[in-house]
């Protein structure tokens, strides 16, 4: 079976875990701190604004709380978003206002965002599709001009940037995901970035029971009766730990290598699939943009897309589609506008296997199976 996504973990990650076991400190501790510092350096931001948490989903819910979203507020976001983003907004009582995306990049343009703004828009929430930054710089400028908060769901964009500025640092709050299928994997985990200093401190409290100190052991160094609680916010417990941070530190050091392998996969796909009748390749990245190459996707005739996916599955090649449009989901309410780019791309897009574990043979196998299937379904007698 060729998987669509897959982690790349090895001896170095295992050694790092063994060290944590030997230290007997598995909780939030020195490795968590080191991971936050090194990730902040990777982003080019102050480490005081970065927090290692247990998932990007936790980060989305925390962002909604930090920005004070609630009933009467609108949040403009692409319908082509991950379900956790819709849930995080809707759970506060705020209204998700779904905007369209470019049918090729699957990212919203600044114009798509602007068209969807309402007088009650308090925040905009965007992601970077498959690692493509999209018009994030223009969207950030638009939000600044209008006094609207910008949340970047940077789950796909751990190594994406525009003219040297890391995706996730354009807006007010951002989160990255390190779950088992992402580019940088810690098992489960995520990073949170909060631009405002006060809000960053509040995020840290809200991530750990509303407390200033993350453990009594730390508190013991600065106060007697370190077991007493000073609750400042009604927080949850969504912090990361030293076991997952240890894996994250190794994966972060390996990130350039992991991205290079992904880029090589994309280039080979481009080469093998170019000129395939009826197949559109992912759009070129504009000058100055870098991608994390999280997804490799093709677009094809919507009447054959599902058949092609089924044929590939029969050949042991697992493909998928991200992100099924949220405006079609009844839970997010009625009355959404037509979103032609979203609807078209949700019917014609297929994500091919993309991860560093693929070798040249795998990609040749996938390309051959794809050619055969497409040919089969586009020959009139077989339709
Ligand atoms: C994976 C993903 C998430 C959720 O991340 P978790 O760490 O699994 O909670 C959120 N947004 C996007 C765009 C994702 O791809």
mmCIF file of C-alpha atoms and ligand atoms in Angstrom:
data_model
loop_
_atom_site.group_PDB
_atom_site.id
_atom_site.type_symbol
_atom_site.label_atom_id
_atom_site.label_comp_id
_atom_site.label_asym_id
_atom_site.label_seq_id
_atom_site.Cartn_x
_atom_site.Cartn_y
_atom_site.Cartn_z
ATOM 1 C CA UNK A 1 0.000 0.000 0.000
ATOM 2 C CA UNK A 2 1.298 3.451 -0.894
ATOM 3 C CA UNK A 3 -0.002 5.898 1.673
ATOM 4 C CA UNK A 4 -1.102 9.421 0.840
ATOM 5 C CA UNK A 5 0.609 10.897 3.919
ATOM 6 C CA UNK A 6 3.093 9.269 6.246
ATOM 7 C CA UNK A 7 5.520 10.355 8.987
ATOM 8 C CA UNK A 8 9.290 10.003 8.554
ATOM 9 C CA UNK A 9 10.676 8.964 11.929
ATOM 10 C CA UNK A 10 13.878 7.098 12.646
ATOM 11 C CA UNK A 11 16.772 6.329 14.951
ATOM 12 C CA UNK A 12 17.399 9.957 15.933
ATOM 13 C CA UNK A 13 13.832 10.430 17.157
ATOM 14 C CA UNK A 14 14.077 7.113 19.034
ATOM 15 C CA UNK A 15 17.330 8.208 20.716
ATOM 16 C CA UNK A 16 15.716 11.484 21.735
ATOM 17 C CA UNK A 17 12.795 9.603 23.317
ATOM 18 C CA UNK A 18 15.216 7.290 25.147
ATOM 19 C CA UNK A 19 16.901 10.352 26.661
ATOM 20 C CA UNK A 20 13.550 11.618 27.924
ATOM 21 C CA UNK A 21 12.823 8.237 29.505
ATOM 22 C CA UNK A 22 16.250 8.255 31.146
ATOM 23 C CA UNK A 23 15.696 11.786 32.492
ATOM 24 C CA UNK A 24 12.398 10.645 34.051
ATOM 25 C CA UNK A 25 10.834 14.031 33.222
ATOM 26 C CA UNK A 26 8.101 13.493 30.669
ATOM 27 C CA UNK A 27 5.953 16.550 31.313
ATOM 28 C CA UNK A 28 6.249 20.153 30.240
ATOM 29 C CA UNK A 29 9.956 20.877 30.866
ATOM 30 C CA UNK A 30 13.345 21.718 29.369
ATOM 31 C CA UNK A 31 12.754 20.024 26.016
ATOM 32 C CA UNK A 32 9.462 21.839 25.608
ATOM 33 C CA UNK A 33 11.262 25.108 26.250
ATOM 34 C CA UNK A 34 14.043 24.257 23.795
ATOM 35 C CA UNK A 35 11.510 23.270 21.140
ATOM 36 C CA UNK A 36 9.637 26.561 21.592
ATOM 37 C CA UNK A 37 12.888 28.533 21.355
ATOM 38 C CA UNK A 38 14.119 26.724 18.271
ATOM 39 C CA UNK A 39 10.745 26.917 16.560
ATOM 40 C CA UNK A 40 10.608 30.654 17.309
ATOM 41 C CA UNK A 41 14.071 31.010 15.733
ATOM 42 C CA UNK A 42 12.830 29.037 12.709
ATOM 43 C CA UNK A 43 9.951 31.526 12.397
ATOM 44 C CA UNK A 44 12.116 34.555 13.144
ATOM 45 C CA UNK A 45 10.029 35.675 16.147
ATOM 46 C CA UNK A 46 10.591 36.233 19.862
ATOM 47 C CA UNK A 47 10.290 32.920 21.787
ATOM 48 C CA UNK A 48 8.042 34.564 24.393
ATOM 49 C CA UNK A 49 5.287 34.604 21.776
ATOM 50 C CA UNK A 50 5.440 30.888 20.973
ATOM 51 C CA UNK A 51 3.800 28.049 22.908
ATOM 52 C CA UNK A 52 4.037 24.292 22.365
ATOM 53 C CA UNK A 53 0.537 22.823 22.658
ATOM 54 C CA UNK A 54 -1.055 19.420 22.150
ATOM 55 C CA UNK A 55 -2.649 20.022 18.713
ATOM 56 C CA UNK A 56 -3.464 22.689 16.154
ATOM 57 C CA UNK A 57 -7.133 22.067 16.920
ATOM 58 C CA UNK A 58 -6.528 23.150 20.533
ATOM 59 C CA UNK A 59 -4.778 26.186 19.090
ATOM 60 C CA UNK A 60 -7.788 27.088 16.928
ATOM 61 C CA UNK A 61 -10.163 26.881 19.906
ATOM 62 C CA UNK A 62 -7.723 28.886 22.034
ATOM 63 C CA UNK A 63 -7.369 31.523 19.293
ATOM 64 C CA UNK A 64 -11.158 31.931 19.164
ATOM 65 C CA UNK A 65 -11.171 32.448 22.941
ATOM 66 C CA UNK A 66 -8.179 34.816 22.939
ATOM 67 C CA UNK A 67 -9.770 37.060 20.333
ATOM 68 C CA UNK A 68 -13.018 37.073 22.313
ATOM 69 C CA UNK A 69 -15.172 35.713 19.507
ATOM 70 C CA UNK A 70 -18.817 35.247 20.415
ATOM 71 C CA UNK A 71 -22.433 35.749 19.397
ATOM 72 C CA UNK A 72 -22.852 38.692 17.024
ATOM 73 C CA UNK A 73 -19.354 38.321 15.564
ATOM 74 C CA UNK A 74 -18.685 37.213 11.994
ATOM 75 C CA UNK A 75 -15.534 35.341 11.038
ATOM 76 C CA UNK A 76 -14.665 35.271 7.352
ATOM 77 C CA UNK A 77 -12.964 32.045 6.344
ATOM 78 C CA UNK A 78 -12.707 29.924 3.230
ATOM 79 C CA UNK A 79 -15.279 27.158 3.009
ATOM 80 C CA UNK A 80 -12.307 25.029 1.924
ATOM 81 C CA UNK A 81 -10.969 24.924 5.491
ATOM 82 C CA UNK A 82 -10.279 22.075 7.879
ATOM 83 C CA UNK A 83 -13.305 21.167 9.995
ATOM 84 C CA UNK A 84 -11.559 22.163 13.248
ATOM 85 C CA UNK A 85 -11.475 25.785 12.070
ATOM 86 C CA UNK A 86 -15.244 25.782 11.495
ATOM 87 C CA UNK A 87 -15.847 24.143 14.873
ATOM 88 C CA UNK A 88 -13.553 26.516 16.762
ATOM 89 C CA UNK A 89 -15.446 29.533 15.408
ATOM 90 C CA UNK A 90 -18.962 28.087 15.662
ATOM 91 C CA UNK A 91 -18.404 26.798 19.219
ATOM 92 C CA UNK A 92 -18.107 30.392 20.478
ATOM 93 C CA UNK A 93 -21.461 31.399 18.981
ATOM 94 C CA UNK A 94 -19.727 33.503 16.312
ATOM 95 C CA UNK A 95 -20.900 33.000 12.721
ATOM 96 C CA UNK A 96 -18.554 31.486 10.146
ATOM 97 C CA UNK A 97 -18.950 33.518 6.934
ATOM 98 C CA UNK A 98 -17.589 31.329 4.170
ATOM 99 C CA UNK A 99 -15.717 32.878 1.279
ATOM 100 C CA UNK A 100 -14.594 31.397 -2.010
ATOM 101 C CA UNK A 101 -11.126 30.280 -3.098
ATOM 102 C CA UNK A 102 -9.186 30.386 -6.329
ATOM 103 C CA UNK A 103 -10.093 27.156 -8.118
ATOM 104 C CA UNK A 104 -6.430 26.392 -8.916
ATOM 105 C CA UNK A 105 -4.551 27.309 -5.716
ATOM 106 C CA UNK A 106 -7.484 26.561 -3.385
ATOM 107 C CA UNK A 107 -6.416 29.606 -1.387
ATOM 108 C CA UNK A 108 -8.663 32.665 -1.031
ATOM 109 C CA UNK A 109 -7.411 35.825 -2.717
ATOM 110 C CA UNK A 110 -7.511 39.138 -0.859
ATOM 111 C CA UNK A 111 -10.483 40.007 -3.113
ATOM 112 C CA UNK A 112 -12.370 36.885 -1.989
ATOM 113 C CA UNK A 113 -11.840 37.903 1.641
ATOM 114 C CA UNK A 114 -12.795 41.521 1.011
ATOM 115 C CA UNK A 115 -16.020 40.585 -0.793
ATOM 116 C CA UNK A 116 -17.107 38.477 2.188
ATOM 117 C CA UNK A 117 -16.458 41.097 4.899
ATOM 118 C CA UNK A 118 -19.523 42.261 6.828
ATOM 119 C CA UNK A 119 -19.966 45.118 9.315
ATOM 120 C CA UNK A 120 -19.739 42.474 12.081
ATOM 121 C CA UNK A 121 -16.537 40.831 10.862
ATOM 122 C CA UNK A 122 -14.244 40.563 13.877
ATOM 123 C CA UNK A 123 -11.725 38.114 12.460
ATOM 124 C CA UNK A 124 -10.501 36.469 9.289
ATOM 125 C CA UNK A 125 -9.247 32.875 9.466
ATOM 126 C CA UNK A 126 -7.205 31.512 6.560
ATOM 127 C CA UNK A 127 -4.967 28.550 5.870
ATOM 128 C CA UNK A 128 -2.183 28.045 3.322
ATOM 129 C CA UNK A 129 -3.442 25.290 1.036
ATOM 130 C CA UNK A 130 -1.014 22.391 0.834
ATOM 131 C CA UNK A 131 1.760 24.737 1.974
ATOM 132 C CA UNK A 132 1.195 27.475 -0.631
ATOM 133 C CA UNK A 133 1.347 30.881 1.104
ATOM 134 C CA UNK A 134 -1.245 32.417 -1.238
ATOM 135 C CA UNK A 135 -2.057 36.117 -0.924
ATOM 136 C CA UNK A 136 -1.314 36.113 2.803
ATOM 137 C CA UNK A 137 0.629 39.397 2.711
ATOM 138 C CA UNK A 138 -2.229 41.256 0.984
ATOM 139 C CA UNK A 139 -4.809 39.600 3.266
ATOM 140 C CA UNK A 140 -2.813 40.679 6.349
ATOM 141 C CA UNK A 141 -2.661 44.243 5.038
ATOM 142 C CA UNK A 142 -6.396 44.273 4.341
ATOM 143 C CA UNK A 143 -7.122 43.057 7.889
ATOM 144 C CA UNK A 144 -4.807 45.676 9.415
ATOM 145 C CA UNK A 145 -6.476 48.475 7.433
ATOM 146 C CA UNK A 146 -9.941 47.373 8.564
ATOM 147 C CA UNK A 147 -9.001 46.677 12.190
ATOM 148 C CA UNK A 148 -9.888 42.989 11.797
ATOM 149 C CA UNK A 149 -7.967 40.241 13.613
ATOM 150 C CA UNK A 150 -6.221 37.680 11.411
ATOM 151 C CA UNK A 151 -5.867 34.034 12.444
ATOM 152 C CA UNK A 152 -3.530 31.938 10.313
ATOM 153 C CA UNK A 153 -4.156 28.211 10.427
ATOM 154 C CA UNK A 154 -0.577 27.408 9.412
ATOM 155 C CA UNK A 155 -1.020 23.646 9.867
ATOM 156 C CA UNK A 156 0.153 23.013 6.274
ATOM 157 C CA UNK A 157 2.794 25.728 6.264
ATOM 158 C CA UNK A 158 5.574 24.803 8.685
ATOM 159 C CA UNK A 159 8.218 25.812 6.184
ATOM 160 C CA UNK A 160 6.342 28.247 3.938
ATOM 161 C CA UNK A 161 7.279 31.896 3.538
ATOM 162 C CA UNK A 162 6.838 35.024 1.453
ATOM 163 C CA UNK A 163 9.967 37.083 0.786
ATOM 164 C CA UNK A 164 11.573 35.570 3.877
ATOM 165 C CA UNK A 165 8.612 36.146 6.225
ATOM 166 C CA UNK A 166 7.301 32.876 7.676
ATOM 167 C CA UNK A 167 3.664 31.974 7.108
ATOM 168 C CA UNK A 168 1.918 32.186 10.450
ATOM 169 C CA UNK A 169 3.684 35.420 11.393
ATOM 170 C CA UNK A 170 1.594 37.696 9.144
ATOM 171 C CA UNK A 171 -1.452 37.722 11.409
ATOM 172 C CA UNK A 172 -2.325 38.053 15.091
ATOM 173 C CA UNK A 173 -2.558 34.406 16.098
ATOM 174 C CA UNK A 174 -1.356 31.295 14.277
ATOM 175 C CA UNK A 175 -1.022 27.599 14.883
ATOM 176 C CA UNK A 176 0.941 24.761 13.310
ATOM 177 C CA UNK A 177 0.110 21.067 13.494
ATOM 178 C CA UNK A 178 2.550 18.252 14.193
ATOM 179 C CA UNK A 179 0.026 15.417 14.058
ATOM 180 C CA UNK A 180 0.928 12.045 12.588
ATOM 181 C CA UNK A 181 0.254 13.060 8.967
ATOM 182 C CA UNK A 182 1.885 16.467 8.843
ATOM 183 C CA UNK A 183 5.238 17.670 7.493
ATOM 184 C CA UNK A 184 6.848 17.884 10.957
ATOM 185 C CA UNK A 185 5.522 15.108 13.194
ATOM 186 C CA UNK A 186 5.531 14.734 16.984
ATOM 187 C CA UNK A 187 2.705 12.162 17.159
ATOM 188 C CA UNK A 188 0.271 14.808 18.316
ATOM 189 C CA UNK A 189 1.260 18.389 18.895
ATOM 190 C CA UNK A 190 1.056 21.929 17.692
ATOM 191 C CA UNK A 191 2.677 25.309 18.066
ATOM 192 C CA UNK A 192 0.870 28.554 18.817
ATOM 193 C CA UNK A 193 2.110 32.038 17.930
ATOM 194 C CA UNK A 194 0.506 35.137 19.441
ATOM 195 C CA UNK A 195 1.730 38.521 18.194
ATOM 196 C CA UNK A 196 0.569 40.688 21.122
ATOM 197 C CA UNK A 197 2.731 40.354 24.261
ATOM 198 C CA UNK A 198 -0.123 40.532 26.803
ATOM 199 C CA UNK A 199 -2.268 38.164 24.768
ATOM 200 C CA UNK A 200 0.664 35.736 24.495
ATOM 201 C CA UNK A 201 0.898 35.631 28.306
ATOM 202 C CA UNK A 202 -2.847 35.090 28.531
ATOM 203 C CA UNK A 203 -2.552 32.256 25.986
ATOM 204 C CA UNK A 204 0.007 30.566 28.235
ATOM 205 C CA UNK A 205 -2.314 30.796 31.239
ATOM 206 C CA UNK A 206 -5.336 29.590 29.286
ATOM 207 C CA UNK A 207 -3.308 26.631 28.033
ATOM 208 C CA UNK A 208 -2.576 25.544 31.605
ATOM 209 C CA UNK A 209 -5.501 25.849 34.049
ATOM 210 C CA UNK A 210 -5.333 29.638 34.086
ATOM 211 C CA UNK A 211 -2.113 29.412 36.103
ATOM 212 C CA UNK A 212 1.071 31.389 35.657
ATOM 213 C CA UNK A 213 3.388 28.475 36.520
ATOM 214 C CA UNK A 214 3.347 25.286 34.494
ATOM 215 C CA UNK A 215 4.411 23.116 37.465
ATOM 216 C CA UNK A 216 4.706 23.190 41.245
ATOM 217 C CA UNK A 217 8.319 22.132 40.832
ATOM 218 C CA UNK A 218 9.080 25.380 38.981
ATOM 219 C CA UNK A 219 7.094 27.353 41.553
ATOM 220 C CA UNK A 220 9.066 25.799 44.411
ATOM 221 C CA UNK A 221 12.093 27.782 43.325
ATOM 222 C CA UNK A 222 10.319 31.096 43.799
ATOM 223 C CA UNK A 223 7.783 30.690 46.594
ATOM 224 C CA UNK A 224 7.098 28.756 49.742
ATOM 225 C CA UNK A 225 3.754 26.888 49.776
ATOM 226 C CA UNK A 226 4.290 26.315 46.103
ATOM 227 C CA UNK A 227 1.172 24.130 46.032
ATOM 228 C CA UNK A 228 -1.156 27.072 46.410
ATOM 229 C CA UNK A 229 -3.050 28.092 43.284
ATOM 230 C CA UNK A 230 -3.317 31.533 41.779
ATOM 231 C CA UNK A 231 -6.016 31.147 39.143
ATOM 232 C CA UNK A 232 -6.056 34.132 36.771
ATOM 233 C CA UNK A 233 -8.186 32.696 33.945
ATOM 234 C CA UNK A 234 -10.474 29.714 33.595
ATOM 235 C CA UNK A 235 -8.087 27.764 31.441
ATOM 236 C CA UNK A 236 -7.869 24.258 30.074
ATOM 237 C CA UNK A 237 -4.873 21.962 29.798
ATOM 238 C CA UNK A 238 -3.584 21.854 26.262
ATOM 239 C CA UNK A 239 0.191 22.129 26.734
ATOM 240 C CA UNK A 240 2.695 19.865 24.998
ATOM 241 C CA UNK A 241 5.173 17.682 26.871
ATOM 242 C CA UNK A 242 8.863 16.802 26.821
ATOM 243 C CA UNK A 243 8.335 13.475 25.095
ATOM 244 C CA UNK A 244 6.671 14.998 22.053
ATOM 245 C CA UNK A 245 8.961 18.047 22.198
ATOM 246 C CA UNK A 246 11.991 15.733 22.027
ATOM 247 C CA UNK A 247 10.644 14.252 18.782
ATOM 248 C CA UNK A 248 9.849 17.761 17.539
ATOM 249 C CA UNK A 249 13.403 18.993 18.136
ATOM 250 C CA UNK A 250 14.802 16.224 15.946
ATOM 251 C CA UNK A 251 12.161 16.735 13.265
ATOM 252 C CA UNK A 252 12.791 20.483 13.242
ATOM 253 C CA UNK A 253 16.505 19.887 12.676
ATOM 254 C CA UNK A 254 15.588 17.509 9.845
ATOM 255 C CA UNK A 255 13.045 19.891 8.323
ATOM 256 C CA UNK A 256 15.238 21.118 5.427
ATOM 257 C CA UNK A 257 15.944 17.502 4.425
ATOM 258 C CA UNK A 258 12.245 16.537 4.737
ATOM 259 C CA UNK A 259 11.173 19.500 2.608
ATOM 260 C CA UNK A 260 13.800 18.771 -0.035
ATOM 261 C CA UNK A 261 12.508 15.217 -0.373
ATOM 262 C CA UNK A 262 8.967 16.526 -0.741
ATOM 263 C CA UNK A 263 10.046 19.070 -3.348
ATOM 264 C CA UNK A 264 11.859 16.331 -5.277
ATOM 265 C CA UNK A 265 8.652 14.262 -5.257
ATOM 266 C CA UNK A 266 6.661 17.228 -6.592
ATOM 267 C CA UNK A 267 9.181 17.839 -9.348
ATOM 268 C CA UNK A 268 9.123 14.198 -10.439
ATOM 269 C CA UNK A 269 5.312 14.184 -10.472
ATOM 270 C CA UNK A 270 5.356 17.387 -12.550
ATOM 271 C CA UNK A 271 7.757 15.793 -14.987
ATOM 272 C CA UNK A 272 5.832 12.499 -15.308
ATOM 273 C CA UNK A 273 2.351 14.012 -15.451
ATOM 274 C CA UNK A 274 2.931 17.045 -17.619
ATOM 275 C CA UNK A 275 1.100 16.742 -20.932
ATOM 276 C CA UNK A 276 -1.205 14.070 -19.496
ATOM 277 C CA UNK A 277 -4.445 14.729 -21.343
ATOM 278 C CA UNK A 278 -7.032 16.360 -19.096
ATOM 279 C CA UNK A 279 -4.772 16.681 -16.049
ATOM 280 C CA UNK A 280 -3.912 20.028 -14.464
ATOM 281 C CA UNK A 281 -0.823 20.135 -12.272
ATOM 282 C CA UNK A 282 -0.545 22.288 -9.123
ATOM 283 C CA UNK A 283 -0.004 25.967 -9.973
ATOM 284 C CA UNK A 284 3.526 27.374 -9.946
ATOM 285 C CA UNK A 285 4.598 29.142 -6.762
ATOM 286 C CA UNK A 286 5.081 32.869 -7.372
ATOM 287 C CA UNK A 287 8.554 34.378 -7.077
ATOM 288 C CA UNK A 288 9.555 34.934 -3.447
ATOM 289 C CA UNK A 289 7.141 32.267 -2.140
ATOM 290 C CA UNK A 290 8.358 29.008 -0.623
ATOM 291 C CA UNK A 291 6.056 26.038 -0.067
ATOM 292 C CA UNK A 292 6.171 23.228 2.489
ATOM 293 C CA UNK A 293 5.035 20.822 -0.268
ATOM 294 C CA UNK A 294 2.509 19.287 2.095
ATOM 295 C CA UNK A 295 0.098 18.293 -0.701
ATOM 296 C CA UNK A 296 0.630 17.315 -4.293
ATOM 297 C CA UNK A 297 -2.667 17.571 -6.131
ATOM 298 C CA UNK A 298 -3.976 17.203 -9.641
ATOM 299 C CA UNK A 299 -7.212 18.454 -11.123
ATOM 300 C CA UNK A 300 -9.129 16.412 -13.639
ATOM 301 C CA UNK A 301 -12.526 16.014 -15.252
ATOM 302 C CA UNK A 302 -14.980 15.846 -12.329
ATOM 303 C CA UNK A 303 -16.921 13.032 -14.001
ATOM 304 C CA UNK A 304 -13.896 10.730 -13.713
ATOM 305 C CA UNK A 305 -12.182 11.953 -10.490
ATOM 306 C CA UNK A 306 -13.886 9.462 -8.151
ATOM 307 C CA UNK A 307 -13.377 6.576 -10.609
ATOM 308 C CA UNK A 308 -9.684 7.382 -10.853
ATOM 309 C CA UNK A 309 -9.404 7.426 -7.034
ATOM 310 C CA UNK A 310 -11.133 4.021 -6.884
ATOM 311 C CA UNK A 311 -8.847 2.559 -9.590
ATOM 312 C CA UNK A 312 -5.744 3.753 -7.742
ATOM 313 C CA UNK A 313 -7.034 2.284 -4.484
ATOM 314 C CA UNK A 314 -7.421 -1.076 -6.239
ATOM 315 C CA UNK A 315 -3.758 -0.765 -7.242
ATOM 316 C CA UNK A 316 -2.794 -0.145 -3.612
ATOM 317 C CA UNK A 317 -2.412 3.618 -4.002
ATOM 318 C CA UNK A 318 -4.299 5.688 -1.476
ATOM 319 C CA UNK A 319 -5.348 9.181 -2.552
ATOM 320 C CA UNK A 320 -7.684 11.687 -0.938
ATOM 321 C CA UNK A 321 -9.234 15.136 -1.134
ATOM 322 C CA UNK A 322 -8.780 18.094 1.240
ATOM 323 C CA UNK A 323 -10.749 20.120 2.381
ATOM 324 C CA UNK A 324 -14.387 19.185 1.751
ATOM 325 C CA UNK A 325 -16.364 22.474 1.701
ATOM 326 C CA UNK A 326 -17.751 23.493 5.083
ATOM 327 C CA UNK A 327 -20.639 25.490 3.597
ATOM 328 C CA UNK A 328 -22.201 22.185 2.500
ATOM 329 C CA UNK A 329 -22.294 20.909 6.080
ATOM 330 C CA UNK A 330 -25.736 21.530 7.682
ATOM 331 C CA UNK A 331 -24.228 22.110 11.150
ATOM 332 C CA UNK A 332 -22.723 25.393 9.923
ATOM 333 C CA UNK A 333 -26.148 26.747 9.096
ATOM 334 C CA UNK A 334 -28.128 27.619 5.963
ATOM 335 C CA UNK A 335 -27.953 30.627 3.671
ATOM 336 C CA UNK A 336 -24.379 30.480 2.409
ATOM 337 C CA UNK A 337 -23.672 32.123 -0.959
ATOM 338 C CA UNK A 338 -22.616 30.232 -4.081
ATOM 339 C CA UNK A 339 -18.881 29.580 -4.007
ATOM 340 C CA UNK A 340 -18.009 28.504 -7.564
ATOM 341 C CA UNK A 341 -14.224 28.117 -7.116
ATOM 342 C CA UNK A 342 -14.706 26.025 -3.986
ATOM 343 C CA UNK A 343 -17.402 23.870 -5.541
ATOM 344 C CA UNK A 344 -15.493 23.271 -8.754
ATOM 345 C CA UNK A 345 -12.215 22.398 -7.048
ATOM 346 C CA UNK A 346 -13.940 20.105 -4.558
ATOM 347 C CA UNK A 347 -15.207 18.023 -7.491
ATOM 348 C CA UNK A 348 -12.077 17.904 -9.656
ATOM 349 C CA UNK A 349 -9.147 17.772 -7.205
ATOM 350 C CA UNK A 350 -7.294 14.667 -6.077
ATOM 351 C CA UNK A 351 -4.354 14.589 -3.661
ATOM 352 C CA UNK A 352 -1.701 12.084 -4.690
ATOM 353 C CA UNK A 353 0.663 10.414 -2.202
ATOM 354 C CA UNK A 354 3.174 12.973 -0.941
ATOM 355 C CA UNK A 355 5.637 12.251 1.848
ATOM 356 C CA UNK A 356 9.412 11.815 2.227
ATOM 357 C CA UNK A 357 9.092 8.010 2.375
ATOM 358 C CA UNK A 358 8.239 7.772 -1.339
ATOM 359 C CA UNK A 359 10.997 6.724 -3.686
ATOM 360 C CA UNK A 360 11.353 7.247 -7.427
ATOM 361 C CA UNK A 361 9.814 3.835 -8.137
ATOM 362 C CA UNK A 362 6.714 4.643 -6.114
ATOM 363 C CA UNK A 363 6.142 7.843 -8.037
ATOM 364 C CA UNK A 364 6.628 6.070 -11.372
ATOM 365 C CA UNK A 365 4.127 3.413 -10.224
ATOM 366 C CA UNK A 366 1.607 6.093 -9.255
ATOM 367 C CA UNK A 367 2.059 8.020 -12.513
ATOM 368 C CA UNK A 368 1.641 4.846 -14.590
ATOM 369 C CA UNK A 369 -1.502 3.791 -12.692
ATOM 370 C CA UNK A 370 -2.868 7.292 -13.139
ATOM 371 C CA UNK A 371 -2.208 7.309 -16.900
ATOM 372 C CA UNK A 372 -3.875 3.908 -17.295
ATOM 373 C CA UNK A 373 -6.937 4.889 -15.290
ATOM 374 C CA UNK A 374 -7.424 8.249 -16.996
ATOM 375 C CA UNK A 375 -7.049 6.679 -20.418
ATOM 376 C CA UNK A 376 -9.582 4.015 -19.506
ATOM 377 C CA UNK A 377 -12.171 6.535 -18.361
ATOM 378 C CA UNK A 378 -11.681 8.961 -21.216
ATOM 379 C CA UNK A 379 -12.017 6.330 -23.939
ATOM 380 C CA UNK A 380 -15.673 6.789 -25.013
ATOM 381 C CA UNK A 381 -16.605 3.087 -25.091
ATOM 382 C CA UNK A 382 -15.622 2.690 -21.459
ATOM 383 C CA UNK A 383 -17.384 5.722 -20.033
HETATM 384 C C1 LIG B 1 -4.250 18.905 10.306
HETATM 385 C C2 LIG B 1 -4.875 20.222 10.255
HETATM 386 C C3 LIG B 1 -5.405 20.815 11.407
HETATM 387 C C4 LIG B 1 -5.542 20.084 12.704
HETATM 388 O O1 LIG B 1 -4.335 19.776 13.300
HETATM 389 P P1 LIG B 1 -4.279 18.851 14.594
HETATM 390 O O2 LIG B 1 -2.914 19.080 15.146
HETATM 391 O O3 LIG B 1 -4.500 17.450 14.118
HETATM 392 O O4 LIG B 1 -5.349 19.284 15.525
HETATM 393 C C5 LIG B 1 -5.900 22.091 11.316
HETATM 394 N N1 LIG B 1 -5.880 22.757 10.157
HETATM 395 C C6 LIG B 1 -5.396 22.231 9.027
HETATM 396 C C7 LIG B 1 -5.374 23.054 7.783
HETATM 397 C C8 LIG B 1 -4.882 20.944 9.029
HETATM 398 O O5 LIG B 1 -4.416 20.415 7.890
#
